[in-house]
Short mmCIF file of C-alpha atoms in Angstrom, two decimals:
data_model
loop_
_atom_site.label_atom_id
_atom_site.label_comp_id
_atom_site.label_asym_id
_atom_site.label_seq_id
_atom_site.Cartn_x
_atom_site.Cartn_y
_atom_site.Cartn_z
CA UNK A 1 73.36 110.60 -57.72
CA UNK A 2 71.61 109.01 -54.77
CA UNK A 3 73.27 109.79 -51.59
CA UNK A 4 72.98 107.26 -48.75
CA UNK A 5 72.55 108.81 -45.17
CA UNK A 6 74.46 106.77 -42.42
CA UNK A 7 72.52 106.69 -39.21
CA UNK A 8 74.44 107.81 -36.31
CA UNK A 9 74.24 104.74 -33.72
CA UNK A 10 71.85 105.70 -30.51
CA UNK A 11 73.92 106.90 -27.96
CA UNK A 12 70.60 108.22 -26.00
CA UNK A 13 70.34 104.99 -24.24
CA UNK A 14 73.85 104.63 -22.45
CA UNK A 15 73.20 108.65 -21.45
CA UNK A 16 69.92 106.69 -20.79
CA UNK A 17 71.66 104.23 -18.36
CA UNK A 18 73.90 106.30 -16.80
CA UNK A 19 71.20 108.64 -15.97
CA UNK A 20 69.81 105.74 -14.40
CA UNK A 21 72.25 104.52 -12.49
CA UNK A 22 72.86 108.32 -10.98
CA UNK A 23 69.34 108.18 -10.25
CA UNK A 24 68.76 105.09 -8.82
CA UNK A 25 72.04 105.66 -6.81
CA UNK A 26 70.78 108.94 -5.84
CA UNK A 27 67.15 107.62 -4.64
CA UNK A 28 69.00 104.74 -2.87
CA UNK A 29 71.08 107.63 -0.76
CA UNK A 30 67.52 109.62 -0.32
CA UNK A 31 66.37 106.26 0.92
CA UNK A 32 69.27 106.04 2.88
CA UNK A 33 68.16 107.85 5.90
CA UNK A 34 64.56 107.06 5.62
CA UNK A 35 65.86 103.46 6.63
CA UNK A 36 67.95 104.46 8.95
CA UNK A 37 65.56 106.11 11.11
CA UNK A 38 63.22 103.17 10.67
CA UNK A 39 66.24 101.12 11.79
CA UNK A 40 66.43 103.19 15.07
CA UNK A 41 63.08 103.02 15.60
CA UNK A 42 62.87 98.87 15.85
CA UNK A 43 66.53 99.13 17.86
CA UNK A 44 64.61 102.12 20.46
CA UNK A 45 61.32 99.47 20.08
CA UNK A 46 62.89 96.82 20.94
CA UNK A 47 65.20 98.89 23.69
CA UNK A 48 61.76 99.65 25.19
CA UNK A 49 60.08 96.15 24.84
CA UNK A 50 63.35 94.65 26.81
CA UNK A 51 63.01 97.41 29.55
CA UNK A 52 59.23 96.73 29.67
CA UNK A 53 60.32 93.13 30.10
CA UNK A 54 63.35 93.64 32.43
CA UNK A 55 60.23 95.37 34.51
CA UNK A 56 58.03 92.41 34.56
CA UNK A 57 60.99 89.96 35.18
CA UNK A 58 61.91 92.36 37.90
CA UNK A 59 58.79 92.28 39.03
CA UNK A 60 58.41 88.20 39.15
CA UNK A 61 61.30 88.17 41.20
CA UNK A 62 59.77 90.47 43.75
CA UNK A 63 56.89 88.78 43.51
CA UNK A 64 58.82 85.71 44.31
CA UNK A 65 61.00 87.28 47.27
CA UNK A 66 57.59 88.23 48.86
CA UNK A 67 56.20 84.69 48.80
CA UNK A 68 59.01 83.43 50.80
CA UNK A 69 58.92 86.71 53.43
CA UNK A 70 54.75 85.72 53.36
CA UNK A 71 55.86 82.28 54.94
CA UNK A 72 58.90 83.73 56.99
CA UNK A 73 56.95 86.68 58.47
CA UNK A 74 53.91 84.47 58.99
CA UNK A 75 56.43 82.82 61.56
CA UNK A 76 58.17 85.60 63.10
CA UNK A 77 55.19 88.36 63.24
CA UNK A 78 51.88 86.90 62.40
CA UNK A 79 49.25 88.60 60.43
CA UNK A 80 51.04 92.51 60.36
CA UNK A 81 53.83 91.10 58.70
CA UNK A 82 52.28 89.86 55.95
CA UNK A 83 50.06 92.39 55.42
CA UNK A 84 53.24 95.25 55.10
CA UNK A 85 54.83 92.57 52.77
CA UNK A 86 51.60 92.29 50.41
CA UNK A 87 51.15 96.30 50.68
CA UNK A 88 54.87 96.50 49.69
CA UNK A 89 54.50 93.78 46.48
CA UNK A 90 51.41 95.43 45.16
CA UNK A 91 53.37 98.99 45.27
CA UNK A 92 55.95 97.37 43.42
CA UNK A 93 53.65 95.77 40.94
CA UNK A 94 51.71 98.91 40.39
CA UNK A 95 54.94 100.82 39.49
CA UNK A 96 55.63 98.26 36.94
CA UNK A 97 51.96 98.95 35.90
CA UNK A 98 52.50 102.57 35.45
CA UNK A 99 55.89 102.26 33.53
CA UNK A 100 53.88 100.00 31.12
CA UNK A 101 50.32 101.15 30.49
CA UNK A 102 50.56 104.68 31.53
CA UNK A 103 47.51 106.21 31.63
CA UNK A 104 45.67 103.25 31.04
CA UNK A 105 46.00 102.18 34.46
CA UNK A 106 44.64 105.11 36.22
CA UNK A 107 41.18 103.41 36.61
CA UNK A 108 42.82 100.73 38.71
CA UNK A 109 44.31 103.40 41.19
CA UNK A 110 40.26 104.68 42.01
CA UNK A 111 40.29 101.40 43.35
CA UNK A 112 43.43 100.02 45.16
CA UNK A 113 43.68 103.64 46.56
CA UNK A 114 40.72 103.53 48.61
CA UNK A 115 41.44 100.12 49.48
CA UNK A 116 44.49 101.34 51.10
CA UNK A 117 43.31 103.67 53.06
CA UNK A 118 40.89 101.36 54.38
CA UNK A 119 43.39 98.56 55.25
CA UNK A 120 46.66 100.85 56.79
CA UNK A 121 44.15 101.74 59.55
CA UNK A 122 43.17 98.57 60.23
CA UNK A 123 47.01 97.22 60.05
CA UNK A 124 47.55 99.50 62.46
CA UNK A 125 44.86 98.62 64.68
CA UNK A 126 45.71 95.52 64.83
CA UNK A 127 49.15 96.15 65.58
CA UNK A 128 47.98 98.05 68.44
CA UNK A 129 46.06 95.22 69.82
CA UNK A 130 48.79 93.13 69.84
CA UNK A 131 50.79 95.43 71.86
CA UNK A 132 48.36 95.54 74.32
CA UNK A 133 47.90 91.86 74.52
CA UNK A 134 51.65 91.81 75.11
CA UNK A 135 52.71 89.85 72.16
CA UNK A 136 56.28 90.48 71.79
CA UNK A 137 58.22 89.72 68.70
CA UNK A 138 61.01 86.93 69.17
CA UNK A 139 64.72 88.60 69.70
CA UNK A 140 66.97 88.49 66.70
CA UNK A 141 69.61 85.60 66.95
CA UNK A 142 72.88 85.32 64.75
CA UNK A 143 73.90 82.03 64.51
CA UNK A 144 73.56 79.11 66.30
CA UNK A 145 77.16 79.56 68.58
CA UNK A 146 80.25 78.04 68.79
CA UNK A 147 84.03 79.22 69.11
CA UNK A 148 84.48 81.81 66.46
CA UNK A 149 81.11 82.48 66.56
CA UNK A 150 79.29 85.98 68.27
CA UNK A 151 75.51 84.71 69.14
CA UNK A 152 74.27 87.87 69.92
CA UNK A 153 70.92 88.88 70.95
CA UNK A 154 69.33 91.99 70.62
CA UNK A 155 68.01 92.54 73.84
CA UNK A 156 68.27 96.38 74.30
CA UNK A 157 64.91 97.52 73.49
CA UNK A 158 63.44 94.77 76.09
CA UNK A 159 66.02 96.06 78.43
CA UNK A 160 64.60 100.08 78.19
CA UNK A 161 61.47 98.63 78.93
CA UNK A 162 62.03 97.06 82.08
CA UNK A 163 63.16 93.76 80.95
CA UNK A 164 66.11 91.52 81.40
CA UNK A 165 69.44 93.88 81.51
CA UNK A 166 72.92 93.38 80.57
CA UNK A 167 75.48 92.31 83.42
CA UNK A 168 78.77 91.94 83.48
CA UNK A 169 80.94 89.57 84.58
CA UNK A 170 82.52 91.43 87.04
CA UNK A 171 78.91 92.62 88.67
CA UNK A 172 77.98 88.56 88.55
CA UNK A 173 81.34 87.39 90.59
CA UNK A 174 80.72 90.44 93.42
CA UNK A 175 76.68 89.25 93.52
CA UNK A 176 78.32 85.53 94.07
CA UNK A 177 81.29 86.10 96.06
CA UNK A 178 83.52 84.88 93.44
CA UNK A 179 81.30 81.90 92.67
CA UNK A 180 81.71 80.51 96.30
CA UNK A 181 80.51 77.13 97.26
CA UNK A 182 78.40 77.88 100.05
CA UNK A 183 76.28 80.23 97.38
CA UNK A 184 75.50 77.34 95.17
CA UNK A 185 72.24 76.52 95.10
CA UNK A 186 72.15 73.56 92.86
CA UNK A 187 73.42 72.01 89.62
CA UNK A 188 71.65 70.67 86.40
CA UNK A 189 72.64 69.15 83.38
CA UNK A 190 72.84 72.69 81.42
CA UNK A 191 74.37 74.90 84.41
CA UNK A 192 75.51 75.56 87.99
CA UNK A 193 73.25 78.20 90.29
CA UNK A 194 74.26 80.76 92.61
CA UNK A 195 72.92 82.75 95.11
CA UNK A 196 74.09 86.50 94.71
CA UNK A 197 72.90 89.87 95.87
CA UNK A 198 72.95 92.36 93.13
CA UNK A 199 72.77 95.76 92.47
CA UNK A 200 72.89 99.05 94.75
CA UNK A 201 69.83 98.02 96.34
CA UNK A 202 71.87 94.20 97.00
CA UNK A 203 68.55 92.43 95.26
CA UNK A 204 68.50 88.83 95.68
CA UNK A 205 68.96 86.84 92.56
CA UNK A 206 69.70 83.07 91.25
CA UNK A 207 72.82 83.68 88.95
CA UNK A 208 72.58 80.45 86.44
CA UNK A 209 76.33 79.93 84.64
CA UNK A 210 75.94 77.79 81.54
CA UNK A 211 78.61 74.77 82.40
CA UNK A 212 78.21 72.86 78.57
CA UNK A 213 80.50 72.28 76.60
CA UNK A 214 81.35 74.81 74.47
CA UNK A 215 79.09 74.23 71.75
CA UNK A 216 76.22 73.17 73.40
CA UNK A 217 76.99 75.92 76.12
CA UNK A 218 76.19 78.18 73.61
CA UNK A 219 72.88 76.23 71.96
CA UNK A 220 71.64 76.00 75.73
CA UNK A 221 72.24 79.83 76.47
CA UNK A 222 70.61 81.07 73.37
CA UNK A 223 67.65 78.63 73.51
CA UNK A 224 66.84 79.86 77.20
CA UNK A 225 67.37 83.25 76.72
CA UNK A 226 65.24 83.24 73.60
CA UNK A 227 62.24 81.48 75.19
CA UNK A 228 62.75 83.40 78.95
CA UNK A 229 63.19 87.22 77.21
CA UNK A 230 59.66 87.21 76.03
CA UNK A 231 57.70 85.33 78.47
CA UNK A 232 56.01 87.18 81.60
CA UNK A 233 53.75 85.38 83.93
CA UNK A 234 52.66 84.90 87.81
CA UNK A 235 53.97 81.12 87.46
CA UNK A 236 57.12 81.13 85.35
CA UNK A 237 60.30 82.15 87.23
CA UNK A 238 61.07 85.69 85.91
CA UNK A 239 64.50 86.86 83.83
CA UNK A 240 66.24 89.36 85.31
CA UNK A 241 69.36 89.68 82.86
CA UNK A 242 72.07 88.23 81.24
CA UNK A 243 75.81 88.09 80.50
CA UNK A 244 78.03 87.07 77.58
CA UNK A 245 81.66 87.92 77.53
CA UNK A 246 83.51 86.51 74.53
CA UNK A 247 86.87 86.69 75.77
CA UNK A 248 86.00 84.89 79.27
CA UNK A 249 83.68 82.36 77.90
CA UNK A 250 80.68 82.93 80.18
CA UNK A 251 77.42 82.93 79.36
CA UNK A 252 75.30 83.60 82.51
CA UNK A 253 71.31 84.06 83.36
CA UNK A 254 69.88 86.03 86.03
CA UNK A 255 67.02 85.09 87.29
CA UNK A 256 64.51 86.32 90.49
CA UNK A 257 65.57 84.59 93.78
CA UNK A 258 62.90 82.03 94.69
CA UNK A 259 63.45 81.42 98.43
CA UNK A 260 61.26 78.02 99.31
CA UNK A 261 63.18 75.73 96.56
CA UNK A 262 61.69 73.14 94.59
CA UNK A 263 58.44 71.47 94.40
CA UNK A 264 60.63 68.04 94.63
CA UNK A 265 61.78 69.32 97.70
CA UNK A 266 58.29 69.50 99.60
CA UNK A 267 57.08 66.26 98.20
CA UNK A 268 60.41 64.03 98.40
CA UNK A 269 62.19 65.11 101.91
CA UNK A 270 61.22 64.20 104.89
CA UNK A 271 61.99 68.01 106.63
CA UNK A 272 59.36 69.67 104.33
CA UNK A 273 55.54 68.92 103.92
CA UNK A 274 52.95 70.13 102.05
CA UNK A 275 49.03 70.60 102.70
CA UNK A 276 46.24 69.77 100.74
CA UNK A 277 45.65 73.33 100.05
CA UNK A 278 49.07 73.83 98.68
CA UNK A 279 49.12 71.05 96.41
CA UNK A 280 45.71 71.82 95.05
CA UNK A 281 46.78 75.22 94.16
CA UNK A 282 50.00 74.31 92.82
CA UNK A 283 48.66 72.02 90.39
CA UNK A 284 46.49 74.90 88.78
CA UNK A 285 49.72 77.61 89.23
CA UNK A 286 51.56 74.91 86.64
CA UNK A 287 48.41 74.66 84.72
CA UNK A 288 48.15 78.19 83.84
CA UNK A 289 52.04 78.46 82.87
CA UNK A 290 51.25 75.95 80.43
CA UNK A 291 48.48 77.50 78.95
CA UNK A 292 50.15 80.76 78.68
CA UNK A 293 53.14 78.96 76.94
CA UNK A 294 50.46 77.16 74.23
CA UNK A 295 48.45 80.86 73.95
CA UNK A 296 52.14 82.65 73.54
CA UNK A 297 52.50 84.63 69.74
CA UNK A 298 53.57 84.38 67.02
CA UNK A 299 54.93 81.05 68.36
CA UNK A 300 54.17 78.67 71.20
CA UNK A 301 56.92 77.14 73.60
CA UNK A 302 57.53 73.81 74.03
CA UNK A 303 58.88 73.61 77.30
CA UNK A 304 60.79 69.55 77.13
CA UNK A 305 61.49 69.50 80.99
CA UNK A 306 58.90 69.82 82.91
CA UNK A 307 59.66 67.98 86.29
CA UNK A 308 59.04 68.53 90.12
CA UNK A 309 62.21 70.08 90.54
CA UNK A 310 62.00 72.15 87.82
CA UNK A 311 58.84 73.94 89.34
CA UNK A 312 60.16 76.50 91.73
CA UNK A 313 58.14 78.13 95.15
CA UNK A 314 58.00 81.23 96.60
CA UNK A 315 57.27 82.12 100.08
CA UNK A 316 53.56 82.06 99.09
CA UNK A 317 53.61 78.60 97.62
CA UNK A 318 53.05 80.21 94.11
CA UNK A 319 54.53 77.68 91.72
CA UNK A 320 56.92 79.10 89.34
CA UNK A 321 58.44 76.75 86.59
CA UNK A 322 61.65 77.53 85.48
CA UNK A 323 64.57 76.08 83.61
CA UNK A 324 64.03 77.02 80.08
CA UNK A 325 67.55 75.32 78.93
CA UNK A 326 65.72 72.84 76.44
CA UNK A 327 62.49 74.89 75.32
CA UNK A 328 62.00 75.47 71.85
CA UNK A 329 59.71 77.57 69.80
CA UNK A 330 57.18 75.82 67.48
CA UNK A 331 54.80 77.35 64.95
CA UNK A 332 50.81 77.14 66.24
CA UNK A 333 49.93 74.86 62.76
CA UNK A 334 52.00 71.99 62.09
CA UNK A 335 53.87 69.92 64.10
CA UNK A 336 57.68 70.47 65.65
CA UNK A 337 60.54 69.24 63.27
CA UNK A 338 62.72 67.43 65.82
CA UNK A 339 64.25 64.04 66.39
CA UNK A 340 66.32 64.91 69.63
CA UNK A 341 65.11 63.11 72.90
CA UNK A 342 65.31 65.96 75.41
CA UNK A 343 63.77 65.54 79.00
CA UNK A 344 63.95 63.05 82.67
CA UNK A 345 63.60 59.39 82.70
CA UNK A 346 60.14 59.71 84.23
CA UNK A 347 58.38 62.67 82.74
CA UNK A 348 59.29 61.24 79.25
CA UNK A 349 56.14 61.22 76.57
CA UNK A 350 56.59 57.60 75.23
CA UNK A 351 56.82 58.82 71.51
CA UNK A 352 59.68 61.08 72.81
CA UNK A 353 62.14 58.58 73.58
CA UNK A 354 60.89 55.06 72.03
CA UNK A 355 60.54 57.26 68.47
CA UNK A 356 62.20 60.10 68.72
CA UNK A 357 59.30 62.60 67.99
CA UNK A 358 58.84 66.03 70.02
CA UNK A 359 54.86 66.61 69.78
CA UNK A 360 52.93 69.40 71.61
CA UNK A 361 51.56 66.96 73.73
CA UNK A 362 54.82 66.04 75.22
CA UNK A 363 54.66 68.56 77.66
CA UNK A 364 51.35 67.13 78.33
CA UNK A 365 52.47 64.02 79.00
CA UNK A 366 55.52 65.34 81.82
CA UNK A 367 52.82 68.03 83.53
CA UNK A 368 50.27 64.45 84.01
CA UNK A 369 53.24 62.99 85.48
CA UNK A 370 53.85 65.62 87.94
CA UNK A 371 49.92 65.72 89.00
CA UNK A 372 50.34 62.77 90.07
CA UNK A 373 53.50 63.41 92.08
CA UNK A 374 51.48 66.08 93.48
CA UNK A 375 48.77 63.93 95.11
CA UNK A 376 50.59 60.76 95.83
CA UNK A 377 53.90 61.87 97.18
CA UNK A 378 55.68 59.20 95.14
CA UNK A 379 58.57 59.54 92.56
CA UNK A 380 57.94 59.26 88.86
CA UNK A 381 59.97 56.29 89.01
CA UNK A 382 60.59 54.47 92.33
CA UNK A 383 63.69 51.67 91.43
CA UNK A 384 62.58 49.85 94.76
CA UNK A 385 58.97 49.49 94.17
CA UNK A 386 56.73 47.71 91.86
CA UNK A 387 55.64 48.74 89.35
CA UNK A 388 58.72 51.20 89.10
CA UNK A 389 56.39 53.67 86.82
CA UNK A 390 53.93 56.22 88.59
CA UNK A 391 51.74 56.13 85.58
CA UNK A 392 51.59 52.36 85.69
CA UNK A 393 50.98 52.37 89.60
CA UNK A 394 48.30 54.81 89.74
CA UNK A 395 46.48 53.35 86.76
CA UNK A 396 46.30 49.91 88.76
CA UNK A 397 44.46 51.93 91.76
CA UNK A 398 41.86 53.35 89.38
CA UNK A 399 41.04 50.00 87.62
CA UNK A 400 39.12 48.52 90.80
CA UNK A 401 37.99 52.34 91.78
CA UNK A 402 40.24 52.71 94.66
CA UNK A 403 42.06 55.92 93.24
CA UNK A 404 42.14 57.82 97.05
CA UNK A 405 44.40 54.74 97.97
CA UNK A 406 47.36 56.16 96.54
CA UNK A 407 46.70 59.62 97.96
CA UNK A 408 50.10 60.75 100.11
CA UNK A 409 49.83 59.08 103.06
CA UNK A 410 51.13 62.05 104.88
CA UNK A 411 48.23 63.66 104.22
CA UNK A 412 46.38 61.24 106.55
CA UNK A 413 42.51 62.63 106.01
CA UNK A 414 43.01 65.90 105.52
CA UNK A 415 42.38 66.42 102.24
CA UNK A 416 39.52 67.36 99.58
CA UNK A 417 38.80 64.16 98.23
CA UNK A 418 37.10 65.34 94.88
CA UNK A 419 39.54 67.94 94.43
CA UNK A 420 42.28 64.78 94.40
CA UNK A 421 40.22 62.55 92.40
CA UNK A 422 40.53 64.90 90.30
CA UNK A 423 43.91 65.53 89.85
CA UNK A 424 44.78 61.95 89.70
CA UNK A 425 42.12 61.69 86.98
CA UNK A 426 43.77 64.48 85.08
CA UNK A 427 47.24 63.20 85.89
CA UNK A 428 46.42 59.99 84.13
CA UNK A 429 44.48 61.56 81.05
CA UNK A 430 47.37 63.68 80.39
CA UNK A 431 49.77 60.85 81.00
CA UNK A 432 48.08 58.63 78.16
CA UNK A 433 50.38 56.25 76.27
CA UNK A 434 48.51 57.63 72.78
CA UNK A 435 49.24 61.17 72.49
CA UNK A 436 46.39 61.35 70.86
CA UNK A 437 44.18 60.59 73.34
CA UNK A 438 45.68 63.67 75.40
CA UNK A 439 44.03 66.70 76.47
CA UNK A 440 44.80 69.49 75.15
CA UNK A 441 46.19 71.99 78.38
CA UNK A 442 42.45 73.87 78.10
CA UNK A 443 40.76 71.04 78.71
CA UNK A 444 43.19 69.61 81.16
CA UNK A 445 42.73 72.94 83.17
CA UNK A 446 38.93 73.35 82.89
CA UNK A 447 38.94 69.53 84.58
CA UNK A 448 41.14 70.69 87.30
CA UNK A 449 39.23 73.51 88.51
CA UNK A 450 35.71 71.22 88.36
CA UNK A 451 34.03 72.71 85.34
CA UNK A 452 33.83 70.13 83.15
CA UNK A 453 33.17 66.64 82.88
CA UNK A 454 35.53 63.87 83.59
CA UNK A 455 37.71 62.23 80.85
CA UNK A 456 36.61 58.54 79.62
CA UNK A 457 39.57 56.42 81.13
CA UNK A 458 40.07 52.60 79.91
CA UNK A 459 40.45 50.60 83.12
CA UNK A 460 43.77 49.04 82.26
CA UNK A 461 46.35 51.36 81.39
CA UNK A 462 46.49 51.23 77.20
CA UNK A 463 50.12 50.11 75.56
CA UNK A 464 51.91 52.46 73.41
CA UNK A 465 50.16 52.35 70.16
CA UNK A 466 53.16 52.57 67.83
#
């Protein structure tokens, strides 16, 4: 009898599946830390890349800020300000490069460090030369003034070096006997000037009290202060000090006292008289003052109100230009940006009062008018004469070659004909209606000194070209 064996169903496959699942689970468990580590590495890499990109972005911001500072510091401080900003930007970029590239940047250091070692001494030499030449940095001003705005001018450093000092209102009251009317020297558009004795040695001074409106008074005070605090020249009135007390709303400037009065007095008041020698030297002195203002660094000064009544005369008849209440500081490159008409009728440049445009040649025009006043003894505008305008009147004498007939009759024949002709020719040249055809103050001064050829002027006064 045969027996049939039943085959048992295989169970190994089920066990294998269980083992397979177990193995797979175990493998996943073992591989999970590896994937986690890889993920951590990628996260760290991303964070590192983000940090590096952040440093590069920060460097970009620094570069943009540095570019802005390049413009500002070039205007304010010239070459040295630019140099320090460039060095700052270089060190910042070098730091970013070291963070990003590590040792790969070392070859650059072998080039950069010697270059810096050469640049820094050059910068120090330039700064030393600037100090030796008396190129002062402009004072710091905060705000434009007005009610509730404390406009401060940093003059402590200037005072410590013997420059303008700060006076109290009480000191000015004592100096001027409470601003007595008999000590009043004059009054202009921006303020009233008093004679005073100040300090223990009772030094004679002229105290100018700014009397404009609240906002305009502050602006005038700041404009004149900023212009004068950095100026020092034989032919400029010297600023002794200032006073600003907010609780009293007082703005005052203290100047050296100039005893003889103004050029206007000596030219147009019958009790005064100027010899030809004095007139010629006054013209040269005024030219020297303007030349100094044009060469001033880092910014030149435009006076904007040059006239005979703003030229003071000391005991030796040395001309001293004053009243910088309308002055403005401008860059040596480019034209000043201003549409404000400033100055006095008769001394205004045509482009100034007709177009409202201010240029460096505006002062040249006013200077030319003053030169003609000095020679002719006639005011810039004479309402009882024909023509009214002094420039046009002198040009009528120039056309038929009768310039010497325009010389002040009070001089008689006691004047140098060559010098008189030079002053009038220079006056017409400077007062040319076309600003582009006016000379620089350097060229005008050279001709006044009789060291250059005369200008080629048309026989008739040109028309205003605009």
